[in-house]
Amino acid sequence: MTAGTIEIRNPADGSVVGSVPTAGEDEIAETLTLANGMKAQWARTPAAERGALLHTAAERLRAHADELAKANEAETGRPRGEAREGVLAGAGTLDQYAELGPVHRGRSLLGDVGATDLMVPEPRGVVVALTPWNDPVAVACGLIGAALATGNTVVHKPSERAPHTGQLLGEVLAGVFPGGVFQTLHGDGGVGAILAMRDDVDVLAHVGSTATGRSIAASAAATGAKTLLENGGNDPLLIDEDVDPAWAAGQAALGAFANSGQICVAVERIYVCSAIAEPFLAALVKEAESRTPAPLVDRRHRDHVHSHVSDALSRGARLLTGGAVPDGPGAHYPATVLTECTPELRVMAEETFGPVAPVQVVPNFDAGLAEAAKGEYGLAATVLTGSMANAQRAWRELPAGTVKVNNVFGGAPGGAAHPRGRSGNGYGYGPELLDELTQTKLVHIAPPA
């Protein structure tokens, strides 16, 4: 593969943001050679020293927060304030792993009194982090921070839809660590595919689409690399009949429309009990119409979102608001509400990843729970209910890695979960991510005879 360039246009007005050179095969090989050459030295670096450098990296990230947020807004359309919050969240994650790394647990075992038996975590080696465009700094820092804290070297390939943000992130962080410990490569899926097929990569950590995740898993099966995959989702929102419909509409709007629906755990399909369906839909339409159409990441993605809406309308769904591609430059799309949706529609069965709220009215909570539990994905789910019994049933029966009750985006810091089905595998966050990025060695030490 020869090197090329990635050109990015501002999704708000279509203007050219700039271009970034992509890596060719020689640069990829040189980068991995350097990462492998440094992995033994970095693994031997005391964990406290690695943690101190991560704290320094977090400080540098905060110092460049405005610059990173500006770049993020320019190439993905994410509002600058939200983008800045993502940068600060990334800095907080680096600080978190700076503290967790030195106390990452091992175990001593109770064997013969004259011997010592240990289970010791060791770094896996070279981690390739393939990260998405929708929250490019926060997600990347989670994988980068955990990998570096546990003694791995890291090669980061940011999404080709946010290369300037990824480039700046690399420049901010790279100078903190010894040469070869943290490096950035740019490119599209072709670069990611080459990285996935290399046998000098020990971990492939990917946050992105299910199709790409499955391709990475297939490559890793041949090379023996460990995979960590957080892939697509089709997250349901189930609304019981005993909740306030206006409040439920606010929760649904937040889950479906925040960041124009371009959030991994966005609400993708809604099931509402018939007893409150009419006032809920009226309130949801008001919520949607109160929002100014925001840009999606690019026109290609807007075409994808609109194709889901068009498919639904052609197969019997009813449009309550939105659903039309605006005139003018950029990649804007309005908050859209659909009703009379059925399970076979693409907007209900697949990941739309846009500001679309498709609603299926169900006769009761039991029917809604059965529908919400269907599908091939299992990233997250939300239930709004005043019944503790229904809440308990829902979190136990929904086949998702994360279940939220009465708060679409709630949760304590440090949580971690396993995605299910097509949504991936492995812990992607929290202290448990340190376990994923290390391998355990069993040591038995006995005195000489």
Short mmCIF file of C-alpha atoms in Angstrom, two decimals:
data_model
loop_
_atom_site.label_atom_id
_atom_site.label_comp_id
_atom_site.label_asym_id
_atom_site.label_seq_id
_atom_site.Cartn_x
_atom_site.Cartn_y
_atom_site.Cartn_z
CA MET A 1 0.00 0.00 0.00
CA THR A 2 1.33 3.44 -0.93
CA ALA A 3 0.86 6.54 1.14
CA GLY A 4 -1.80 9.07 0.22
CA THR A 5 -3.73 11.87 1.88
CA ILE A 6 -7.03 12.22 3.73
CA GLU A 7 -8.97 15.41 3.01
CA ILE A 8 -11.54 16.53 5.56
CA ARG A 9 -14.41 18.94 4.98
CA ASN A 10 -16.24 20.81 7.70
CA PRO A 11 -19.67 19.15 7.97
CA ALA A 12 -21.25 22.46 8.99
CA ASP A 13 -20.48 24.31 5.75
CA GLY A 14 -18.58 21.96 3.44
CA SER A 15 -15.34 23.97 3.56
CA VAL A 16 -12.01 22.16 3.45
CA VAL A 17 -10.51 21.72 6.92
CA GLY A 18 -7.24 20.32 5.65
CA SER A 19 -5.50 17.12 4.69
CA VAL A 20 -3.39 14.59 6.55
CA PRO A 21 -0.87 12.20 4.94
CA THR A 22 -1.63 8.51 5.35
CA ALA A 23 0.88 5.86 6.27
CA GLY A 24 2.32 3.52 3.68
CA GLU A 25 3.53 0.01 4.37
CA ASP A 26 7.12 1.11 5.02
CA GLU A 27 6.02 3.63 7.68
CA ILE A 28 3.76 1.03 9.28
CA ALA A 29 6.62 -1.47 9.44
CA GLU A 30 9.04 1.10 10.86
CA THR A 31 6.54 2.22 13.49
CA LEU A 32 5.90 -1.34 14.68
CA THR A 33 9.62 -2.15 14.68
CA LEU A 34 10.21 0.81 16.99
CA ALA A 35 7.27 -0.15 19.23
CA ASN A 36 8.55 -3.71 19.54
CA GLY A 37 12.07 -2.50 20.16
CA MET A 38 10.91 -0.37 23.09
CA LYS A 39 8.47 -2.77 24.72
CA ALA A 40 11.00 -4.53 26.97
CA GLN A 41 12.42 -1.24 28.25
CA TRP A 42 8.97 0.24 28.89
CA ALA A 43 7.82 -2.95 30.63
CA ARG A 44 10.80 -2.70 32.98
CA THR A 45 10.03 0.93 33.81
CA PRO A 46 8.61 1.06 37.36
CA ALA A 47 4.84 1.40 37.38
CA ALA A 48 5.03 4.55 39.50
CA GLU A 49 7.25 6.20 36.88
CA ARG A 50 4.84 5.24 34.12
CA GLY A 51 2.03 6.69 36.22
CA ALA A 52 3.88 9.95 36.73
CA LEU A 53 4.31 10.33 32.97
CA LEU A 54 0.60 9.70 32.46
CA HIS A 55 -0.17 12.48 34.93
CA THR A 56 2.08 14.76 32.88
CA ALA A 57 0.25 13.71 29.72
CA ALA A 58 -3.07 14.57 31.36
CA GLU A 59 -1.77 18.03 32.26
CA ARG A 60 -0.63 18.63 28.69
CA LEU A 61 -4.00 17.48 27.39
CA ARG A 62 -5.82 19.99 29.58
CA ALA A 63 -3.47 22.74 28.41
CA HIS A 64 -4.44 21.97 24.79
CA ALA A 65 -8.14 21.36 25.44
CA ASP A 66 -9.37 24.39 23.49
CA GLU A 67 -7.18 23.58 20.50
CA LEU A 68 -8.32 19.96 20.43
CA ALA A 69 -11.98 20.94 20.80
CA LYS A 70 -11.67 23.39 17.92
CA ALA A 71 -10.18 20.69 15.68
CA ASN A 72 -12.85 18.20 16.71
CA GLU A 73 -15.66 20.64 15.94
CA ALA A 74 -14.18 21.57 12.57
CA GLU A 75 -13.91 18.04 11.23
CA THR A 76 -16.85 16.21 12.87
CA GLY A 77 -19.35 18.98 13.68
CA ARG A 78 -19.43 18.18 17.37
CA PRO A 79 -20.25 21.37 19.31
CA ARG A 80 -17.08 22.86 20.72
CA GLY A 81 -18.27 22.83 24.32
CA GLU A 82 -19.12 19.12 24.12
CA ALA A 83 -15.84 18.43 22.35
CA ARG A 84 -13.94 20.19 25.12
CA GLU A 85 -15.76 18.08 27.71
CA GLY A 86 -14.55 15.02 25.80
CA VAL A 87 -10.96 16.24 25.98
CA LEU A 88 -11.22 16.85 29.71
CA ALA A 89 -12.78 13.41 30.16
CA GLY A 90 -9.79 11.95 28.32
CA ALA A 91 -7.40 13.78 30.63
CA GLY A 92 -9.31 12.46 33.63
CA THR A 93 -8.99 8.94 32.26
CA LEU A 94 -5.21 9.31 31.91
CA ASP A 95 -5.08 10.42 35.55
CA GLN A 96 -7.25 7.46 36.55
CA TYR A 97 -4.96 4.91 34.93
CA ALA A 98 -1.89 6.73 36.26
CA GLU A 99 -3.16 5.84 39.73
CA LEU A 100 -4.57 2.39 38.94
CA GLY A 101 -1.52 1.10 37.07
CA PRO A 102 0.87 0.94 40.06
CA VAL A 103 -1.70 -0.92 42.19
CA HIS A 104 -2.81 -3.37 39.50
CA ARG A 105 -3.36 -6.55 41.35
CA GLY A 106 -1.43 -9.80 41.34
CA ARG A 107 -2.03 -12.72 43.71
CA SER A 108 -0.01 -14.81 46.10
CA LEU A 109 -1.12 -18.41 46.56
CA LEU A 110 -1.09 -20.58 49.66
CA GLY A 111 1.10 -23.51 48.68
CA ASP A 112 3.86 -25.32 50.52
CA VAL A 113 5.10 -23.30 53.48
CA GLY A 114 8.66 -23.45 52.20
CA ALA A 115 7.80 -22.17 48.74
CA THR A 116 6.43 -18.99 47.18
CA ASP A 117 3.64 -19.08 44.59
CA LEU A 118 2.64 -15.97 42.69
CA MET A 119 0.31 -14.92 39.90
CA VAL A 120 1.95 -11.88 38.29
CA PRO A 121 0.44 -9.58 35.61
CA GLU A 122 2.77 -8.65 32.77
CA PRO A 123 2.25 -6.39 29.74
CA ARG A 124 1.20 -8.06 26.53
CA GLY A 125 3.57 -6.05 24.32
CA VAL A 126 2.47 -3.83 21.44
CA VAL A 127 -1.09 -2.52 21.53
CA VAL A 128 -2.68 -1.13 18.37
CA ALA A 129 -5.56 1.18 19.28
CA LEU A 130 -8.05 1.84 16.47
CA THR A 131 -10.37 4.57 17.70
CA PRO A 132 -13.56 6.31 16.43
CA TRP A 133 -14.43 9.84 15.35
CA ASN A 134 -17.51 10.49 17.50
CA ASP A 135 -15.58 11.01 20.77
CA PRO A 136 -12.03 10.87 19.48
CA VAL A 137 -10.05 12.06 22.51
CA ALA A 138 -11.93 10.46 25.40
CA VAL A 139 -12.16 7.01 23.82
CA ALA A 140 -8.55 7.05 22.66
CA CYS A 141 -7.26 8.11 26.07
CA GLY A 142 -9.02 5.20 27.75
CA LEU A 143 -7.19 2.62 25.65
CA ILE A 144 -3.92 4.54 25.51
CA GLY A 145 -3.87 5.23 29.25
CA ALA A 146 -4.61 1.66 30.31
CA ALA A 147 -2.10 0.21 27.85
CA LEU A 148 0.74 2.53 28.84
CA ALA A 149 0.02 2.18 32.57
CA THR A 150 0.44 -1.58 32.34
CA GLY A 151 3.73 -1.39 30.44
CA ASN A 152 2.63 -1.87 26.85
CA THR A 153 3.81 0.27 23.96
CA VAL A 154 1.04 1.81 21.85
CA VAL A 155 0.45 2.53 18.18
CA HIS A 156 -2.66 4.67 17.76
CA LYS A 157 -4.60 4.97 14.52
CA PRO A 158 -7.34 7.57 14.88
CA SER A 159 -10.37 7.50 12.61
CA GLU A 160 -9.88 8.86 9.12
CA ARG A 161 -12.92 11.08 9.85
CA ALA A 162 -11.08 12.88 12.67
CA PRO A 163 -7.41 12.79 11.61
CA HIS A 164 -6.54 16.35 12.63
CA THR A 165 -7.82 15.73 16.14
CA GLY A 166 -5.88 12.48 16.23
CA GLN A 167 -2.75 14.13 14.90
CA LEU A 168 -2.90 16.88 17.52
CA LEU A 169 -3.56 14.34 20.26
CA GLY A 170 -0.48 12.43 19.12
CA GLU A 171 1.64 15.57 19.13
CA VAL A 172 0.46 16.53 22.61
CA LEU A 173 1.15 13.11 24.12
CA ALA A 174 4.13 11.74 22.20
CA GLY A 175 6.69 14.10 23.70
CA VAL A 176 5.85 12.94 27.22
CA PHE A 177 7.03 9.37 26.73
CA PRO A 178 10.30 7.83 25.56
CA GLY A 179 10.58 7.49 21.78
CA GLY A 180 8.69 4.49 20.43
CA VAL A 181 6.45 4.07 23.49
CA PHE A 182 3.53 5.99 21.99
CA GLN A 183 3.17 6.62 18.24
CA THR A 184 0.40 7.72 15.88
CA LEU A 185 -0.33 6.45 12.38
CA HIS A 186 -2.89 7.96 10.01
CA GLY A 187 -4.97 6.24 7.39
CA ASP A 188 -8.27 4.78 6.39
CA GLY A 189 -9.51 1.22 6.72
CA GLY A 190 -6.67 -0.01 4.52
CA VAL A 191 -4.10 1.04 7.13
CA GLY A 192 -6.21 -0.54 9.87
CA ALA A 193 -6.40 -3.77 7.88
CA ILE A 194 -2.61 -3.91 7.48
CA LEU A 195 -2.13 -3.33 11.20
CA ALA A 196 -4.63 -6.10 11.97
CA MET A 197 -2.75 -8.58 9.79
CA ARG A 198 0.70 -7.90 11.26
CA ASP A 199 2.12 -10.71 13.39
CA ASP A 200 4.22 -8.25 15.44
CA VAL A 201 1.10 -6.79 17.11
CA ASP A 202 0.04 -8.30 20.43
CA VAL A 203 -3.31 -6.57 21.05
CA LEU A 204 -5.84 -5.09 18.63
CA ALA A 205 -8.18 -2.74 20.48
CA HIS A 206 -10.96 -1.39 18.27
CA VAL A 207 -13.91 0.91 18.92
CA GLY A 208 -16.07 1.30 15.83
CA SER A 209 -18.36 -0.55 13.47
CA THR A 210 -19.31 -4.20 13.76
CA ALA A 211 -18.19 -4.94 10.20
CA THR A 212 -14.70 -3.62 10.90
CA GLY A 213 -14.59 -5.39 14.25
CA ARG A 214 -15.37 -8.73 12.66
CA SER A 215 -12.69 -8.20 10.03
CA ILE A 216 -10.19 -7.44 12.80
CA ALA A 217 -11.24 -10.56 14.71
CA ALA A 218 -10.71 -12.68 11.60
CA SER A 219 -7.21 -11.29 11.14
CA ALA A 220 -6.39 -11.80 14.80
CA ALA A 221 -7.45 -15.43 14.57
CA ALA A 222 -4.58 -15.90 12.11
CA THR A 223 -1.93 -13.85 13.95
CA GLY A 224 -2.82 -14.79 17.52
CA ALA A 225 -3.28 -11.19 18.66
CA LYS A 226 -5.72 -10.55 21.48
CA THR A 227 -8.75 -8.48 20.49
CA LEU A 228 -10.76 -5.94 22.45
CA LEU A 229 -13.81 -4.88 20.47
CA GLU A 230 -16.48 -2.34 21.26
CA ASN A 231 -18.56 -2.35 18.12
CA GLY A 232 -22.00 -1.32 16.92
CA GLY A 233 -25.10 -1.09 19.06
CA ASN A 234 -28.85 -0.99 18.57
CA ASP A 235 -29.76 0.14 22.06
CA PRO A 236 -33.43 -0.07 23.10
CA LEU A 237 -35.36 2.30 25.35
CA LEU A 238 -38.36 0.70 27.08
CA ILE A 239 -40.96 3.05 28.61
CA ASP A 240 -43.41 1.70 31.17
CA GLU A 241 -46.96 2.99 31.45
CA ASP A 242 -46.50 4.35 34.99
CA VAL A 243 -44.00 7.14 34.17
CA ASP A 244 -44.65 10.76 33.28
CA PRO A 245 -44.77 10.89 29.45
CA ALA A 246 -43.22 14.35 29.21
CA TRP A 247 -40.26 13.27 31.37
CA ALA A 248 -39.93 10.09 29.32
CA ALA A 249 -39.90 12.16 26.13
CA GLY A 250 -37.06 14.26 27.54
CA GLN A 251 -35.07 11.14 28.30
CA ALA A 252 -35.80 9.72 24.83
CA ALA A 253 -34.76 12.97 23.15
CA LEU A 254 -31.53 13.13 25.12
CA GLY A 255 -30.72 9.53 24.26
CA ALA A 256 -31.62 9.77 20.57
CA PHE A 257 -30.58 13.31 19.64
CA ALA A 258 -27.53 14.20 21.76
CA ASN A 259 -24.50 14.73 19.48
CA SER A 260 -26.95 14.15 16.61
CA GLY A 261 -27.34 10.53 17.73
CA GLN A 262 -23.66 9.87 17.10
CA ILE A 263 -22.94 8.24 20.45
CA CYS A 264 -22.05 4.57 20.91
CA VAL A 265 -24.78 4.10 23.52
CA ALA A 266 -27.38 6.35 21.88
CA VAL A 267 -31.03 5.31 21.97
CA GLU A 268 -31.67 3.56 18.65
CA ARG A 269 -35.19 2.11 19.12
CA ILE A 270 -38.02 3.02 21.48
CA TYR A 271 -40.83 0.87 22.90
CA VAL A 272 -43.59 2.74 24.72
CA CYS A 273 -46.63 1.25 26.43
CA SER A 274 -49.88 2.15 24.67
CA ALA A 275 -51.43 3.72 27.80
CA ILE A 276 -49.10 6.74 27.53
CA ALA A 277 -48.10 6.53 23.86
CA GLU A 278 -50.15 9.52 22.63
CA PRO A 279 -48.86 12.14 25.13
CA PHE A 280 -45.37 10.68 24.92
CA LEU A 281 -45.23 11.05 21.14
CA ALA A 282 -46.62 14.60 21.31
CA ALA A 283 -43.95 15.56 23.84
CA LEU A 284 -41.20 13.84 21.85
CA VAL A 285 -42.16 15.78 18.71
CA LYS A 286 -41.90 19.03 20.70
CA GLU A 287 -38.48 17.98 21.94
CA ALA A 288 -37.33 17.21 18.40
CA GLU A 289 -38.67 20.43 16.92
CA SER A 290 -36.98 22.50 19.62
CA ARG A 291 -33.58 21.37 18.36
CA THR A 292 -31.69 23.14 15.60
CA PRO A 293 -30.58 20.66 12.91
CA ALA A 294 -26.94 19.86 13.56
CA PRO A 295 -24.38 18.45 11.16
CA LEU A 296 -23.57 14.78 10.99
CA VAL A 297 -19.92 13.87 10.56
CA ASP A 298 -20.13 13.96 6.75
CA ARG A 299 -22.52 13.57 3.85
CA ARG A 300 -21.73 9.90 3.42
CA HIS A 301 -22.96 9.26 6.94
CA ARG A 302 -25.99 11.49 6.38
CA ASP A 303 -26.89 9.37 3.35
CA HIS A 304 -26.74 6.29 5.59
CA VAL A 305 -29.03 7.85 8.21
CA HIS A 306 -31.52 9.10 5.63
CA SER A 307 -31.60 5.69 3.94
CA HIS A 308 -32.85 4.18 7.21
CA VAL A 309 -35.59 6.81 7.46
CA SER A 310 -36.59 6.35 3.82
CA ASP A 311 -36.72 2.57 4.24
CA ALA A 312 -39.01 2.95 7.26
CA LEU A 313 -41.39 5.32 5.47
CA SER A 314 -41.57 3.09 2.41
CA ARG A 315 -42.57 0.14 4.61
CA GLY A 316 -45.35 1.66 6.68
CA ALA A 317 -43.79 3.86 9.34
CA ARG A 318 -45.31 7.32 9.88
CA LEU A 319 -43.23 10.47 10.00
CA LEU A 320 -44.14 12.86 12.82
CA THR A 321 -41.34 15.39 12.32
CA GLY A 322 -37.99 15.76 10.55
CA GLY A 323 -36.92 13.18 8.00
CA ALA A 324 -35.93 15.58 5.21
CA VAL A 325 -32.43 16.40 3.97
CA PRO A 326 -31.98 20.18 4.29
CA ASP A 327 -30.89 22.35 1.40
CA GLY A 328 -27.55 24.07 1.57
CA PRO A 329 -23.95 23.16 2.35
CA GLY A 330 -22.73 20.78 5.02
CA ALA A 331 -24.20 17.54 6.32
CA HIS A 332 -27.07 18.72 8.54
CA TYR A 333 -30.00 16.47 9.42
CA PRO A 334 -33.02 17.27 11.60
CA ALA A 335 -34.11 15.46 14.73
CA THR A 336 -36.60 12.92 13.40
CA VAL A 337 -39.48 11.05 15.05
CA LEU A 338 -41.09 8.00 13.46
CA THR A 339 -44.02 6.01 14.78
CA GLU A 340 -45.87 2.84 13.73
CA CYS A 341 -42.46 1.19 13.41
CA THR A 342 -42.13 -2.57 13.20
CA PRO A 343 -39.19 -4.86 14.02
CA GLU A 344 -38.15 -5.62 10.45
CA LEU A 345 -37.42 -1.99 9.55
CA ARG A 346 -33.73 -1.15 9.20
CA VAL A 347 -34.17 1.74 11.61
CA MET A 348 -35.27 -0.77 14.27
CA ALA A 349 -33.02 -3.71 13.40
CA GLU A 350 -29.72 -1.96 12.58
CA GLU A 351 -27.57 0.82 13.99
CA THR A 352 -28.65 4.16 12.51
CA PHE A 353 -26.21 6.36 14.48
CA GLY A 354 -28.11 9.54 13.76
CA PRO A 355 -30.77 11.86 15.27
CA VAL A 356 -33.65 9.49 14.67
CA ALA A 357 -36.17 8.27 17.25
CA PRO A 358 -38.16 5.31 15.86
CA VAL A 359 -41.07 4.34 18.12
CA GLN A 360 -43.01 1.09 18.39
CA VAL A 361 -46.12 1.19 20.57
CA VAL A 362 -46.52 -1.97 22.65
CA PRO A 363 -49.57 -3.13 24.64
CA ASN A 364 -47.76 -3.54 27.96
CA PHE A 365 -44.41 -3.80 29.71
CA ASP A 366 -44.08 -7.54 29.12
CA ALA A 367 -44.50 -7.13 25.36
CA GLY A 368 -42.06 -4.24 25.32
CA LEU A 369 -39.45 -6.17 27.26
CA ALA A 370 -39.73 -9.06 24.82
CA GLU A 371 -39.15 -6.70 21.88
CA ALA A 372 -36.32 -4.84 23.58
CA ALA A 373 -34.52 -8.14 24.24
CA LYS A 374 -34.49 -9.07 20.54
CA GLY A 375 -31.71 -8.35 18.09
CA GLU A 376 -28.11 -9.24 17.34
CA TYR A 377 -26.49 -6.42 19.32
CA GLY A 378 -25.95 -6.09 23.05
CA LEU A 379 -24.16 -2.88 23.94
CA ALA A 380 -26.60 -1.07 26.26
CA ALA A 381 -30.29 -0.64 27.08
CA THR A 382 -32.44 1.76 29.11
CA VAL A 383 -35.70 1.21 31.00
CA LEU A 384 -37.97 3.94 32.39
CA THR A 385 -40.29 2.57 35.04
CA GLY A 386 -41.67 3.30 38.48
CA SER A 387 -41.94 -0.40 39.29
CA MET A 388 -39.03 -1.94 41.16
CA ALA A 389 -40.24 -5.37 40.07
CA ASN A 390 -40.17 -4.38 36.41
CA ALA A 391 -36.76 -2.74 36.82
CA GLN A 392 -35.36 -5.94 38.35
CA ARG A 393 -36.82 -8.08 35.57
CA ALA A 394 -35.47 -5.77 32.90
CA TRP A 395 -31.87 -5.60 34.05
CA ARG A 396 -31.76 -9.36 34.51
CA GLU A 397 -33.41 -10.27 31.20
CA LEU A 398 -32.02 -7.71 28.75
CA PRO A 399 -28.99 -9.21 26.93
CA ALA A 400 -26.85 -6.08 27.05
CA GLY A 401 -23.54 -5.22 28.66
CA THR A 402 -25.00 -2.11 30.31
CA VAL A 403 -28.56 -1.59 31.55
CA LYS A 404 -29.67 1.82 32.86
CA VAL A 405 -32.88 2.37 34.79
CA ASN A 406 -34.51 5.82 34.70
CA ASN A 407 -31.47 7.63 33.28
CA VAL A 408 -30.33 7.19 29.68
CA PHE A 409 -26.77 8.38 30.27
CA GLY A 410 -26.31 7.76 33.99
CA GLY A 411 -23.62 5.75 35.72
CA ALA A 412 -20.84 5.92 38.28
CA PRO A 413 -17.25 6.44 37.07
CA GLY A 414 -15.03 3.40 36.67
CA GLY A 415 -17.73 1.03 35.43
CA ALA A 416 -16.90 -1.71 32.95
CA ALA A 417 -19.01 -4.26 31.10
CA HIS A 418 -18.79 -6.93 28.44
CA PRO A 419 -20.67 -6.07 25.24
CA ARG A 420 -22.75 -8.92 23.87
CA GLY A 421 -23.35 -10.42 20.42
CA ARG A 422 -22.39 -8.22 17.47
CA SER A 423 -21.43 -5.42 19.85
CA GLY A 424 -18.00 -6.91 20.59
CA ASN A 425 -16.06 -8.54 23.40
CA GLY A 426 -13.86 -7.72 26.37
CA TYR A 427 -13.79 -4.98 28.97
CA GLY A 428 -13.18 -1.61 27.34
CA TYR A 429 -13.19 0.66 30.40
CA GLY A 430 -12.60 0.77 34.13
CA PRO A 431 -10.02 -1.06 36.23
CA GLU A 432 -10.89 -4.30 34.44
CA LEU A 433 -9.33 -2.93 31.24
CA LEU A 434 -5.96 -3.34 32.95
CA ASP A 435 -6.64 -7.07 33.18
CA GLU A 436 -7.41 -7.23 29.44
CA LEU A 437 -4.12 -5.54 28.58
CA THR A 438 -1.96 -7.80 30.71
CA GLN A 439 -1.25 -11.53 30.77
CA THR A 440 -0.79 -13.52 33.93
CA LYS A 441 2.35 -15.51 34.69
CA LEU A 442 2.24 -18.24 37.35
CA VAL A 443 5.47 -18.38 39.37
CA HIS A 444 6.50 -21.17 41.78
CA ILE A 445 9.71 -20.65 43.76
CA ALA A 446 10.98 -23.51 45.93
CA PRO A 447 14.27 -23.76 47.83
CA PRO A 448 17.00 -26.00 46.39
CA ALA A 449 17.09 -29.57 47.60
#
